[in-house]
Short mmCIF file of C-alpha atoms and ligand atoms in Angstrom, two decimals:
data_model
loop_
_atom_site.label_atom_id
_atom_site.label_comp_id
_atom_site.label_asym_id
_atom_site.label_seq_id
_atom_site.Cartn_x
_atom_site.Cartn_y
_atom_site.Cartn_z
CA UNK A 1 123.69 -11.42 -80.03
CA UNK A 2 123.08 -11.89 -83.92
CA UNK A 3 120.97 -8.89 -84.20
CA UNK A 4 122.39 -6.20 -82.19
CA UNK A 5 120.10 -3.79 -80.69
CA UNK A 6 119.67 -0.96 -78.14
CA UNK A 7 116.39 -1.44 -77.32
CA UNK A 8 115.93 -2.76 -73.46
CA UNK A 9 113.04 -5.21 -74.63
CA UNK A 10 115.12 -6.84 -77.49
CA UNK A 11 118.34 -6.88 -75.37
CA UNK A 12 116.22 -8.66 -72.16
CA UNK A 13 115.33 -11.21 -74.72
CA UNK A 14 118.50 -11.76 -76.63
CA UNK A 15 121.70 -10.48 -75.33
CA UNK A 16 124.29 -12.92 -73.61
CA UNK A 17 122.85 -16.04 -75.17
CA UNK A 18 121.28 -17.28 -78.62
CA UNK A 19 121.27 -21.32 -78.63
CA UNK A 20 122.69 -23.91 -76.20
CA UNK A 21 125.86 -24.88 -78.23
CA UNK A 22 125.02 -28.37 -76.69
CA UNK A 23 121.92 -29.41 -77.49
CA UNK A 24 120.36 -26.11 -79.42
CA UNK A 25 117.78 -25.10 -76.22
CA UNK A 26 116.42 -21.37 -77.04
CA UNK A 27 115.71 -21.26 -73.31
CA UNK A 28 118.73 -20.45 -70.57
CA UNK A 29 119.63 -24.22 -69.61
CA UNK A 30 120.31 -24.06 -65.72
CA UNK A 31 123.73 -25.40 -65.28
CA UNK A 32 123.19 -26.95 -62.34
CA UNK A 33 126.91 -27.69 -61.94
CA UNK A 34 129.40 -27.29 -59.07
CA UNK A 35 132.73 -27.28 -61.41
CA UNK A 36 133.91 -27.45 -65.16
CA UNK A 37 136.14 -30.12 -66.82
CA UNK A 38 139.41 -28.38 -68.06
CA UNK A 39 140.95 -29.13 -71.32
CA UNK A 40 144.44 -29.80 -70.21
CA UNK A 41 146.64 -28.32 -67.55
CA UNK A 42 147.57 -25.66 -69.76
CA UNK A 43 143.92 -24.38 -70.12
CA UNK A 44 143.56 -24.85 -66.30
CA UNK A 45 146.71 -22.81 -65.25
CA UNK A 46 145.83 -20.02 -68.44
CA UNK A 47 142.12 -19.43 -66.58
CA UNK A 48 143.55 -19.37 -62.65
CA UNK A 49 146.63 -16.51 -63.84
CA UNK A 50 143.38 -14.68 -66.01
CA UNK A 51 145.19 -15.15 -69.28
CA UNK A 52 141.99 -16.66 -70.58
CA UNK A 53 138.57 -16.26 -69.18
CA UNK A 54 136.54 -19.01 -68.83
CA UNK A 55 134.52 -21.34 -66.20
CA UNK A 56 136.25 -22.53 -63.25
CA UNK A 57 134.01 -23.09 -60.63
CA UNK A 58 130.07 -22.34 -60.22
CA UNK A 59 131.20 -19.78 -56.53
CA UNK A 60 133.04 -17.84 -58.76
CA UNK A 61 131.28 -18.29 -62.46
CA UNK A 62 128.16 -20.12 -63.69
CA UNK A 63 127.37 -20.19 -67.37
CA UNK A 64 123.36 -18.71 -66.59
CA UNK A 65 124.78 -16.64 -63.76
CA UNK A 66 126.67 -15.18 -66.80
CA UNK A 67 123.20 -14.74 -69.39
CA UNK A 68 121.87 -12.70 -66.94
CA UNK A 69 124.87 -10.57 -66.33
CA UNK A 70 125.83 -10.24 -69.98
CA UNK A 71 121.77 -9.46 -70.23
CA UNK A 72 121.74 -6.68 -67.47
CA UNK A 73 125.09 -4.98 -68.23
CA UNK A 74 123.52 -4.76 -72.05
CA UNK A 75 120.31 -3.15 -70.47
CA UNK A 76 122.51 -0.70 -68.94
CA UNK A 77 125.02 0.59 -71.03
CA UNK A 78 127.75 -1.34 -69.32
CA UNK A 79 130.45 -3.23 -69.40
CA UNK A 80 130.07 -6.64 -67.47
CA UNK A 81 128.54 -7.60 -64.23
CA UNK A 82 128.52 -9.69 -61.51
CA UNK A 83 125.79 -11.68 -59.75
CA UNK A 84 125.79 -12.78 -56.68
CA UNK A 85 123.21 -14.05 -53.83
CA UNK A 86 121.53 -11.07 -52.81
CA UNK A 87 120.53 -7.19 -53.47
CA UNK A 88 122.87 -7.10 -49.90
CA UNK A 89 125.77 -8.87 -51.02
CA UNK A 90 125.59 -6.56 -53.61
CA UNK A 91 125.83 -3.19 -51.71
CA UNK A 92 128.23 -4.91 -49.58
CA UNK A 93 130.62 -5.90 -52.34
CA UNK A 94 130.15 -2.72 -54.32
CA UNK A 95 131.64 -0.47 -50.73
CA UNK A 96 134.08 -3.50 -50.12
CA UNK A 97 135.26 -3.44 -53.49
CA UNK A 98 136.83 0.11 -52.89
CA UNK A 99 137.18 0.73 -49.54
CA UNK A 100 139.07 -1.40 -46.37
CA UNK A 101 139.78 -0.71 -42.87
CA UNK A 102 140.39 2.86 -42.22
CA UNK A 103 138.26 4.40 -45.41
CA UNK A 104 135.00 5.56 -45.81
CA UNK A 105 132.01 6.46 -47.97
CA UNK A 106 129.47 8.85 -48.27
CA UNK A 107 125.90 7.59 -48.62
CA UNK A 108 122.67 9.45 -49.01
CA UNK A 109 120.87 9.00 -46.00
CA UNK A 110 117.67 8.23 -48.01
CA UNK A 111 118.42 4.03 -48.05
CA UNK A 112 116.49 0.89 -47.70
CA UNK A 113 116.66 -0.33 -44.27
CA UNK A 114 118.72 -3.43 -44.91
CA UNK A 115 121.62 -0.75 -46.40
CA UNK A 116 121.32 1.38 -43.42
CA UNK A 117 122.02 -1.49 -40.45
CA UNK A 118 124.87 -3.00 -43.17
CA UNK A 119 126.32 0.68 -42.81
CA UNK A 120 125.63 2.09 -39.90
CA UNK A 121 126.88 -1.39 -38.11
CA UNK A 122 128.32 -4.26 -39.97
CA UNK A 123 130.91 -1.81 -42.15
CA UNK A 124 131.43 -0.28 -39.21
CA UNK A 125 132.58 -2.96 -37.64
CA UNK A 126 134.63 -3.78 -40.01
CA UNK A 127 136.75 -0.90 -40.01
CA UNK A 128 134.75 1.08 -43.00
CA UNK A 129 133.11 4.36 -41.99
CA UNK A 130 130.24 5.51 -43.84
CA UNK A 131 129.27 9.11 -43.56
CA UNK A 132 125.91 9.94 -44.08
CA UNK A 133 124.72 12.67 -45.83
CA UNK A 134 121.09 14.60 -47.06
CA UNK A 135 121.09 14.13 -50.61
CA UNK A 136 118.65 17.28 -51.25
CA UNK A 137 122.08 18.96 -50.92
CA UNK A 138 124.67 17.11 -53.78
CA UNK A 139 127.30 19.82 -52.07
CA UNK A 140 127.07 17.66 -48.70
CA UNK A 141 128.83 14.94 -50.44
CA UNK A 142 131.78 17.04 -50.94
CA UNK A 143 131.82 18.46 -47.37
CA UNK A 144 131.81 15.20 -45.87
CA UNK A 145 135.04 13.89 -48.23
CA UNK A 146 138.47 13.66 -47.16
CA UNK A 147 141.52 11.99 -48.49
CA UNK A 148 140.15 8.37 -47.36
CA UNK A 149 136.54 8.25 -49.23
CA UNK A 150 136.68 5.69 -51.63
CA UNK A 151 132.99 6.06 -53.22
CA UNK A 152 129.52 8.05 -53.04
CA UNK A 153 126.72 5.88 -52.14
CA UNK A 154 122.79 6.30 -52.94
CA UNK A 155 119.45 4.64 -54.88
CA UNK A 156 117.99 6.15 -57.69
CA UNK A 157 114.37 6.13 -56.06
CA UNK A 158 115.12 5.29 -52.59
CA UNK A 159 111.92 4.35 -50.82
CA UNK A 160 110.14 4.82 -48.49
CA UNK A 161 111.10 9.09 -48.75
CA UNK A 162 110.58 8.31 -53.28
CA UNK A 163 112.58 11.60 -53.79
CA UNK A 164 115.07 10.91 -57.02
CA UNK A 165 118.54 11.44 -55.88
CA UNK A 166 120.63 13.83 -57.90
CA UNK A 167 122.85 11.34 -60.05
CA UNK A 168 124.61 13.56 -62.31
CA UNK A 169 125.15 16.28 -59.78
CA UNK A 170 126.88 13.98 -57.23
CA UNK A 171 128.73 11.80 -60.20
CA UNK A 172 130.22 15.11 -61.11
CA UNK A 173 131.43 15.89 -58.14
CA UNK A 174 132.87 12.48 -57.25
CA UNK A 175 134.22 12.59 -61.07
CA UNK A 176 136.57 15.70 -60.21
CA UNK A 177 137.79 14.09 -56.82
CA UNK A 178 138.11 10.02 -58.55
CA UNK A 179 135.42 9.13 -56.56
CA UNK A 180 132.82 6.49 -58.27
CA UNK A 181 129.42 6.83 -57.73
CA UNK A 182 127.43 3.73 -56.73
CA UNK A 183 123.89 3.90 -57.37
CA UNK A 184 121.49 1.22 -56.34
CA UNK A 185 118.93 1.14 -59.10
CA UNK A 186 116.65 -1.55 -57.71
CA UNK A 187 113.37 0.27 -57.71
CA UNK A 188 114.10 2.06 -61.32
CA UNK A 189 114.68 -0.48 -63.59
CA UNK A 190 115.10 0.34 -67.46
CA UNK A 191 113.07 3.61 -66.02
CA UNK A 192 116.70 5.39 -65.07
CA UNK A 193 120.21 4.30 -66.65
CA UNK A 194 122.32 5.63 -63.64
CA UNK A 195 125.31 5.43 -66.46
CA UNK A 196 123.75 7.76 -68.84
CA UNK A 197 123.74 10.62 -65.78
CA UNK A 198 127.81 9.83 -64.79
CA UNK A 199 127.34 6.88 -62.46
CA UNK A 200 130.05 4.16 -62.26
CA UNK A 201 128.93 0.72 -60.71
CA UNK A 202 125.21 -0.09 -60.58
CA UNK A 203 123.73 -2.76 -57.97
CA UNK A 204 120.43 -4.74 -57.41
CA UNK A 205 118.27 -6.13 -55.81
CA UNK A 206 116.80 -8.76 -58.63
CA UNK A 207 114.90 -10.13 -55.70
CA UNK A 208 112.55 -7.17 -56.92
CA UNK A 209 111.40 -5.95 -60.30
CA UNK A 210 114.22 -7.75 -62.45
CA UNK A 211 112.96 -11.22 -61.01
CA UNK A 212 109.25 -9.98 -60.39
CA UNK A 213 107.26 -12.90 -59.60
CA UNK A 214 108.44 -12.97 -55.81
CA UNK A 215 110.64 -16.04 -55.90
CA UNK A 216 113.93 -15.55 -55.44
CA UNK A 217 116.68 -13.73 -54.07
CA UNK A 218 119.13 -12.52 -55.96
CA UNK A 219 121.32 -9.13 -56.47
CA UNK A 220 123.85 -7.40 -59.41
CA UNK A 221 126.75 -5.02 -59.63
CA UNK A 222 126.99 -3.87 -62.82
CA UNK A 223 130.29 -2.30 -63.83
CA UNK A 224 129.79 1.20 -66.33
CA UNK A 225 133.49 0.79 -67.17
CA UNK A 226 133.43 4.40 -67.43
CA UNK A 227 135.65 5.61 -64.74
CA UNK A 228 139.04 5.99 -64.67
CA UNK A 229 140.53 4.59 -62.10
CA UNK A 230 144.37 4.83 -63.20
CA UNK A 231 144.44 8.94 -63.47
CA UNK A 232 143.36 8.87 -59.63
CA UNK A 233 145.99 6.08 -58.27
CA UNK A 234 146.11 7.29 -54.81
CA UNK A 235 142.40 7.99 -54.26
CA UNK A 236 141.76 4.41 -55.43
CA UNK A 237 144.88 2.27 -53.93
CA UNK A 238 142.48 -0.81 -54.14
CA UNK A 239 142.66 -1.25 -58.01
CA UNK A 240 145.69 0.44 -58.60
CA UNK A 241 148.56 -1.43 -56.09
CA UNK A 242 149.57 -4.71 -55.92
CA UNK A 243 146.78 -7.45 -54.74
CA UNK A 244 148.43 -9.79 -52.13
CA UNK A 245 145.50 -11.93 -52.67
CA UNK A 246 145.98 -12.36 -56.24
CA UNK A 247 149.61 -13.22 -56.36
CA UNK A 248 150.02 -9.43 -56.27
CA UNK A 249 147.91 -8.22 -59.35
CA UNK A 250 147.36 -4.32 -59.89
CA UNK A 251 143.56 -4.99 -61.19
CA UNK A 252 143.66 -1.77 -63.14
CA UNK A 253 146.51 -3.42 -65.25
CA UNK A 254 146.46 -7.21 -64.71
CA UNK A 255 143.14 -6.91 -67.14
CA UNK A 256 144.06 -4.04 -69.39
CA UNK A 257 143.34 -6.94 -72.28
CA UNK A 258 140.07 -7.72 -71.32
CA UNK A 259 138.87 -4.01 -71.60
CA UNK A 260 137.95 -1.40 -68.45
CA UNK A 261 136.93 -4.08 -66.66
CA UNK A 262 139.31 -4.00 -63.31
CA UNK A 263 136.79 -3.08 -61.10
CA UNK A 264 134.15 -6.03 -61.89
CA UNK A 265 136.47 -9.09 -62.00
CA UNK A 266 138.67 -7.44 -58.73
CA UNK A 267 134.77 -8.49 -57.08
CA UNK A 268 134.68 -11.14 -58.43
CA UNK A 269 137.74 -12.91 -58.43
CA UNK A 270 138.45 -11.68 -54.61
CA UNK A 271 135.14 -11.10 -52.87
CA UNK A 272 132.83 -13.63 -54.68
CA UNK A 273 135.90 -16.16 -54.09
CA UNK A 274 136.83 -15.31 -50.70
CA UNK A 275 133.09 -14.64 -49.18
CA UNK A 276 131.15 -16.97 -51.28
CA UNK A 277 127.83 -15.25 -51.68
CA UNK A 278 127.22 -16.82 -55.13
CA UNK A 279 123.60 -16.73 -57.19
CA UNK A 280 122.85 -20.38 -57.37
CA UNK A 281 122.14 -21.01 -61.15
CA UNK A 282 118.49 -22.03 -60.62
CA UNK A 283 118.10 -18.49 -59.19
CA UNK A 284 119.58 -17.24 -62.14
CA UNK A 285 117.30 -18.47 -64.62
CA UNK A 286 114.57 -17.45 -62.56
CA UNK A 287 115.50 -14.25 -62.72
CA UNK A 288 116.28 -14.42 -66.34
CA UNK A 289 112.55 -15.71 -66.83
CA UNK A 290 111.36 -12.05 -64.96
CA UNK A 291 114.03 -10.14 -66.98
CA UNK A 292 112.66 -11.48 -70.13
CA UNK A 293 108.66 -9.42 -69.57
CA UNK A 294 110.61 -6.54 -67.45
CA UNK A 295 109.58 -3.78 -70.19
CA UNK A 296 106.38 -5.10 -70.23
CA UNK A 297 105.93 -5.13 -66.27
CA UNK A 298 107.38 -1.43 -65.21
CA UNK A 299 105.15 -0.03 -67.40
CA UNK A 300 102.03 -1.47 -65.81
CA UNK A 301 103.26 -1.08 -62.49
CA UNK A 302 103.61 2.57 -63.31
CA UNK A 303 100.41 2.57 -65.06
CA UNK A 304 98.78 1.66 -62.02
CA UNK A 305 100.90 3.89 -59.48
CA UNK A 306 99.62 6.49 -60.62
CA UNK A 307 95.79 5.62 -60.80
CA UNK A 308 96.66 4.62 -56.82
CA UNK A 309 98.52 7.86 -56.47
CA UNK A 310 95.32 9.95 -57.50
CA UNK A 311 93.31 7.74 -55.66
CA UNK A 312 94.68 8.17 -51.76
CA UNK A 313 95.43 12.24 -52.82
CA UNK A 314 91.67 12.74 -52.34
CA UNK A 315 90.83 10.09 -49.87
CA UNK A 316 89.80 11.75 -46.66
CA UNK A 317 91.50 8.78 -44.53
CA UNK A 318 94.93 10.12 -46.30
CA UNK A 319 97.01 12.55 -44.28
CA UNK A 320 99.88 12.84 -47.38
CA UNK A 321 100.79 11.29 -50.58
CA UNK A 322 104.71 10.19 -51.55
CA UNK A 323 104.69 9.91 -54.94
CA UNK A 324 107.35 11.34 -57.62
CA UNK A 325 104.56 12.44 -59.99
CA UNK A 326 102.93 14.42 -57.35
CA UNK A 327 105.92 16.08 -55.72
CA UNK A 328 106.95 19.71 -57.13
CA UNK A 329 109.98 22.30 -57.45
CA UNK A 330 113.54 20.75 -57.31
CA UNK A 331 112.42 17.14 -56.40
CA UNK A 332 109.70 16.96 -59.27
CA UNK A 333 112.78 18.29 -61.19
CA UNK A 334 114.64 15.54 -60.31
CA UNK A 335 112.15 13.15 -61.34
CA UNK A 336 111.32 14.30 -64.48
CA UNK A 337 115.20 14.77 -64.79
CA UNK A 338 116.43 10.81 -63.88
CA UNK A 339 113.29 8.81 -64.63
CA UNK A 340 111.79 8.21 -68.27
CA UNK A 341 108.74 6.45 -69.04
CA UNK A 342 106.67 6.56 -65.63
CA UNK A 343 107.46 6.89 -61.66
CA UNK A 344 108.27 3.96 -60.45
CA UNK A 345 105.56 1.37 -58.43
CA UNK A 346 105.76 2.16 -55.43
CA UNK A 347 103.33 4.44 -53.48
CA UNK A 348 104.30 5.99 -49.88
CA UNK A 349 101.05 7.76 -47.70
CA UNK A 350 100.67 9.19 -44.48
CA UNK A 351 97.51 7.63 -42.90
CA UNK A 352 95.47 10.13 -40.26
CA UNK A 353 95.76 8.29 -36.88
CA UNK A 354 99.61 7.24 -37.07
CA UNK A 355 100.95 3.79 -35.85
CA UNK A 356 97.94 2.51 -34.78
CA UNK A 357 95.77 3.23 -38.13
CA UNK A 358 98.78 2.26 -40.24
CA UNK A 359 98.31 -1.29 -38.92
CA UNK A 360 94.99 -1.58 -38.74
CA UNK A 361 95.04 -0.63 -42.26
CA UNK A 362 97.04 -3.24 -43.46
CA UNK A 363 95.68 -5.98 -41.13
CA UNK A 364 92.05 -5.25 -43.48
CA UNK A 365 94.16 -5.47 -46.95
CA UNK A 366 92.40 -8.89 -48.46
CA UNK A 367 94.47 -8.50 -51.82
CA UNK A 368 97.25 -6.84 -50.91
CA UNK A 369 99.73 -8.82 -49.28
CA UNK A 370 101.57 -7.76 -46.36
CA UNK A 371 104.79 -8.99 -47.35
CA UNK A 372 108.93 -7.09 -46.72
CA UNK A 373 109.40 -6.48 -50.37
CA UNK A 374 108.85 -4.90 -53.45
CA UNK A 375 108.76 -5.05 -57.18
CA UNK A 376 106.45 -8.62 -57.10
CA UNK A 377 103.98 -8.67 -59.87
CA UNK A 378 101.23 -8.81 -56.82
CA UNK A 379 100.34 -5.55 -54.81
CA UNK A 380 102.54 -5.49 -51.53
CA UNK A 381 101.74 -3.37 -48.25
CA UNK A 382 104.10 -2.87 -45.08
CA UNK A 383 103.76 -0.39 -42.79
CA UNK A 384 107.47 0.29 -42.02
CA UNK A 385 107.82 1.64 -38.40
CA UNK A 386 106.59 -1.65 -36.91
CA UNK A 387 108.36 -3.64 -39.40
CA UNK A 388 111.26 -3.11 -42.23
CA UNK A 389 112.48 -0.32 -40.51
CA UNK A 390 111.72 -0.88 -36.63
CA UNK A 391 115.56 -1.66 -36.00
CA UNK A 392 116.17 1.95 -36.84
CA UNK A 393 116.34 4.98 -33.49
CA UNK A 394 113.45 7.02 -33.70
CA UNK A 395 115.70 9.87 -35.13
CA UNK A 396 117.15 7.40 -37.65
CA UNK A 397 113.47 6.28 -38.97
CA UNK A 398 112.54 10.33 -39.23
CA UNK A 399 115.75 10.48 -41.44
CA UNK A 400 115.00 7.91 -43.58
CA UNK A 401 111.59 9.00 -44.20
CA UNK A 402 109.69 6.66 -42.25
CA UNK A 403 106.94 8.40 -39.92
CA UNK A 404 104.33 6.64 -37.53
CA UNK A 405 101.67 6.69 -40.07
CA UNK A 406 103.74 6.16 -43.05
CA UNK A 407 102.45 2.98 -45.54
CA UNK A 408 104.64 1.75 -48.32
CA UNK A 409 102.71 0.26 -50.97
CA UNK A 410 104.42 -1.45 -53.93
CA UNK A 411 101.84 -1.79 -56.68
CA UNK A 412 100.90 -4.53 -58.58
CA UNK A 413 100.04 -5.32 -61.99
CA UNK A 414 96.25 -6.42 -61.16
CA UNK A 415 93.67 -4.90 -62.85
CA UNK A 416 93.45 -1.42 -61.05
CA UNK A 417 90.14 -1.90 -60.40
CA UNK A 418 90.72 -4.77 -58.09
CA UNK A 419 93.54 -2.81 -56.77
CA UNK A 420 91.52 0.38 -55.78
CA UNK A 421 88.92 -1.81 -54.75
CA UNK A 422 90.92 -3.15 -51.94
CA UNK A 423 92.61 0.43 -50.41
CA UNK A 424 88.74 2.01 -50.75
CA UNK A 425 87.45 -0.75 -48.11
CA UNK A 426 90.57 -0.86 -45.89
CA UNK A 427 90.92 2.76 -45.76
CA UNK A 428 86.75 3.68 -45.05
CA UNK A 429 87.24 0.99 -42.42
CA UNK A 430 90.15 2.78 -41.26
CA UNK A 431 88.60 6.24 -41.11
CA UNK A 432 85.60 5.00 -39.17
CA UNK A 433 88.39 3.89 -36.22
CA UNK A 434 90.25 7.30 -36.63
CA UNK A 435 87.34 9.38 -36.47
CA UNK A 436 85.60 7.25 -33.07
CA UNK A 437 89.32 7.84 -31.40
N1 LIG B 1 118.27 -2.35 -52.15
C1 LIG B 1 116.98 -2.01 -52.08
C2 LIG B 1 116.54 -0.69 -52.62
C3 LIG B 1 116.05 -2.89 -51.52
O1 LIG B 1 114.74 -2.55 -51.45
C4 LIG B 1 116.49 -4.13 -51.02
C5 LIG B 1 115.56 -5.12 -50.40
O2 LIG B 1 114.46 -4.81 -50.03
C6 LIG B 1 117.85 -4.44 -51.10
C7 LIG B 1 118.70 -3.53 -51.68
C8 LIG B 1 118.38 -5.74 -50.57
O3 LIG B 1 118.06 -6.76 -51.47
P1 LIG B 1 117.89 -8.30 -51.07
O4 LIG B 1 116.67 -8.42 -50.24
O5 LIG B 1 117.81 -8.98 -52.40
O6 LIG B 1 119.13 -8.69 -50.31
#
């Protein structure tokens, strides 16, 4: 970047990229290439043994797969980062990263549904226990530690509970025992800086407000650089003993040159290579496009949150309101504490009547869609107990937050007038069936 800056609107503009050296294109070009020439054998050998950095093939490296990492780990406060296919590829790599066969994690219990099955069953079956904790106690992740946990595991804003987990009080903890703490920031963009509180590794989902516009899939670990994985050798065995799948490289020295980078190329130079979830360059620059009018969007999303917030508190259809900017005590602390700038878009309620109003609700939405995501530009509805989370026990949905009646709304940057417009006649509707039951 000519100009450097530490504002996140400048560096979503301008970090990682100034001019195509090619052909001068101010725009990201999509290098919509499988592989890269190499200059001699020399140069080829010099990038495979890491003695020189540079493109090798578009699984492991793409040159706008690498804007929008340069871009993000800017944002952040980081070092580098990697992208890969999907906001699950990247919780998956961030645990796998650290922890094999035999190990486990902590995680808040407080998770999107998608992290919960990949927990609960797929690292399970793989050998990787992951111990589940209630975050409104940061002490529980100490209790649940023993000489195998490799990492503390939890989102910034998890939905659908919206209670802001305790990042610094956890990333201390883990700091004095040399374990990291992973924090998926997905629905807190540029609103929290999980780094700036004491976390380690970031991930994403860019399928959500990084990309915005709802077109592709995509997800980000972004590597603080700020933990120091040498001082805690035995805690952290998989960045600080020989790699038999890198001709036996010790990460934590093998790229002492390059800066504290061991545990971001370790993921990508072993898991990206070996498991192949890559970002496909046109996904990239998609997601670069979003990235670029990301300041711009949060704020109106918030903007809006709230105006829907105040809205359903006094609706008489409304049982409850989740909402950071309506919660009090410790968790209102919390969000005050980890968020700047707004609360996030995303709105949870309780609607009277339970399951059955909760989908009659959203089958009247005419501008909301009734989609499985969040963070699109356009309002989003789900009712999760039928849907995102209906793979989850009964007792598991209750932990995560998710009750009969519960709606998740992600809102949209439509004029809020539209927006209220559309919950006012779904909901009256809706309170004319609860009230002839
Ligand atoms: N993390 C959070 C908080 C999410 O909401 C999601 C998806 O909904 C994911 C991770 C998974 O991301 P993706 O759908 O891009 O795999």
């Amino acid at each position: 970047m000519t100009t450097p800056s530490k504002f996140p609107e400048t560096l979503a503009l301008h970090a990682g990229y100034r001019a195509d050296p090619a052909t001068g294109a101010v725009a990201v070009p999509i290098y919509q290439t499988t592989s890269y020439q190499f200059r001699d054998t020399e140069h080829a050998s010099n990038l495979f043994a890491l003695k020189e950095l540079g493109n090798i093939y578009t699984r492991i490296m793409n040159p706008t797969c690498d804007v929008l990492e340069q871009r993000v780990a800017a944002i952040e406060g980081g070092v580098a980062a990697l992208a890969v296919a999907s906001g699950q590829a990247a919780s998956a790599f961030a645990v796998q990263n650290l922890a094999k066969a035999g190990d486990n994690i902590v995680s808040s219990t407080d998770l999107y549904g998608g992290t919960w099955n990949l927990f609960a069953n797929t690292l399970k079956d793989q050998g990787i226990e992951v111990r589940f904790v209630d975050p409104a106690d940061p002490e529980a992740f100490a209790r649940a530690t023993d000489d195998r946990t490799r990492a503390y595991y939890a989102e910034t804003l998890p939905n659908p509970k919206l209670q802001v987990f305790p990042i610094r009080e956890v990333a201390d903890i883990g700091r004095r025992l040399g374990i990291p703490l992973i924090i998926d920031n997905t629905a807190a963009p540029l609103l929290c800086r999980p780094f700036d509180h004491g976390a380690a590794v970031i991930v994403y989902s860019t399928t959500k407000y990084i990309g915005g516009h709802g077109t592709s899939i995509g997800g980000l670990i972004v590597d603080g650089g700020n933990f120091p994985w040498e001082e805690f050798k035995e805690r952290q065995p998989a960045l600080n003993t020989p790699d038999p799948s890198y001709h036996g490289a010790v990460w934590t020295e093998a790229v002492k040159p390059l800066g504290p980078v061991a545990y971001i190329i370790k993921a990508r130079t072993t898991l990206l290579r070996d498991l192949g979830a890559a970002l496909s360059p046109f996904n990239a620059f998609q997601i670069i496009q979003g990235l670029e009018t990301l300041a711009l969007r949060i704020r109106a999303h918030c903007e809006n949150a709230v105006k829907v917030a105040d809205f359903l508190k006094s609706h008489p259809s409304v049982e409850r309101v989740i909402f950071p900017g309506l919660q009090g005590g410790e968790e209102r602390r919390r969000a005050d504490a980890y968020l700047k700038g707004g609360y996030g878009g995303l709105v949870g309620f309780e609607i009277k009547g339970g399951r059955d109003a909760g989908r009659a609700f959203i089958d009247r939405l005419k501008l909301f869609y009734h989609v499985a995501n969040i963070g699109d530009v356009r309002s989003l509805a789900i009712h999760p107990a039928t849907t995102t989370h209906s793979q989850l026990s009964p007792e598991d949905q209750l932990a995560t937050g998710v009750s009969d009646g519960y709606v998740r709304l992600s809102v949209g940057i439509e004029n809020i007038e539209d927006i209220l417009g559309d919950l006012s006649q779904a909901l009256v509707a809706g309170a004319g069936t609860v009230a002839a039951e």
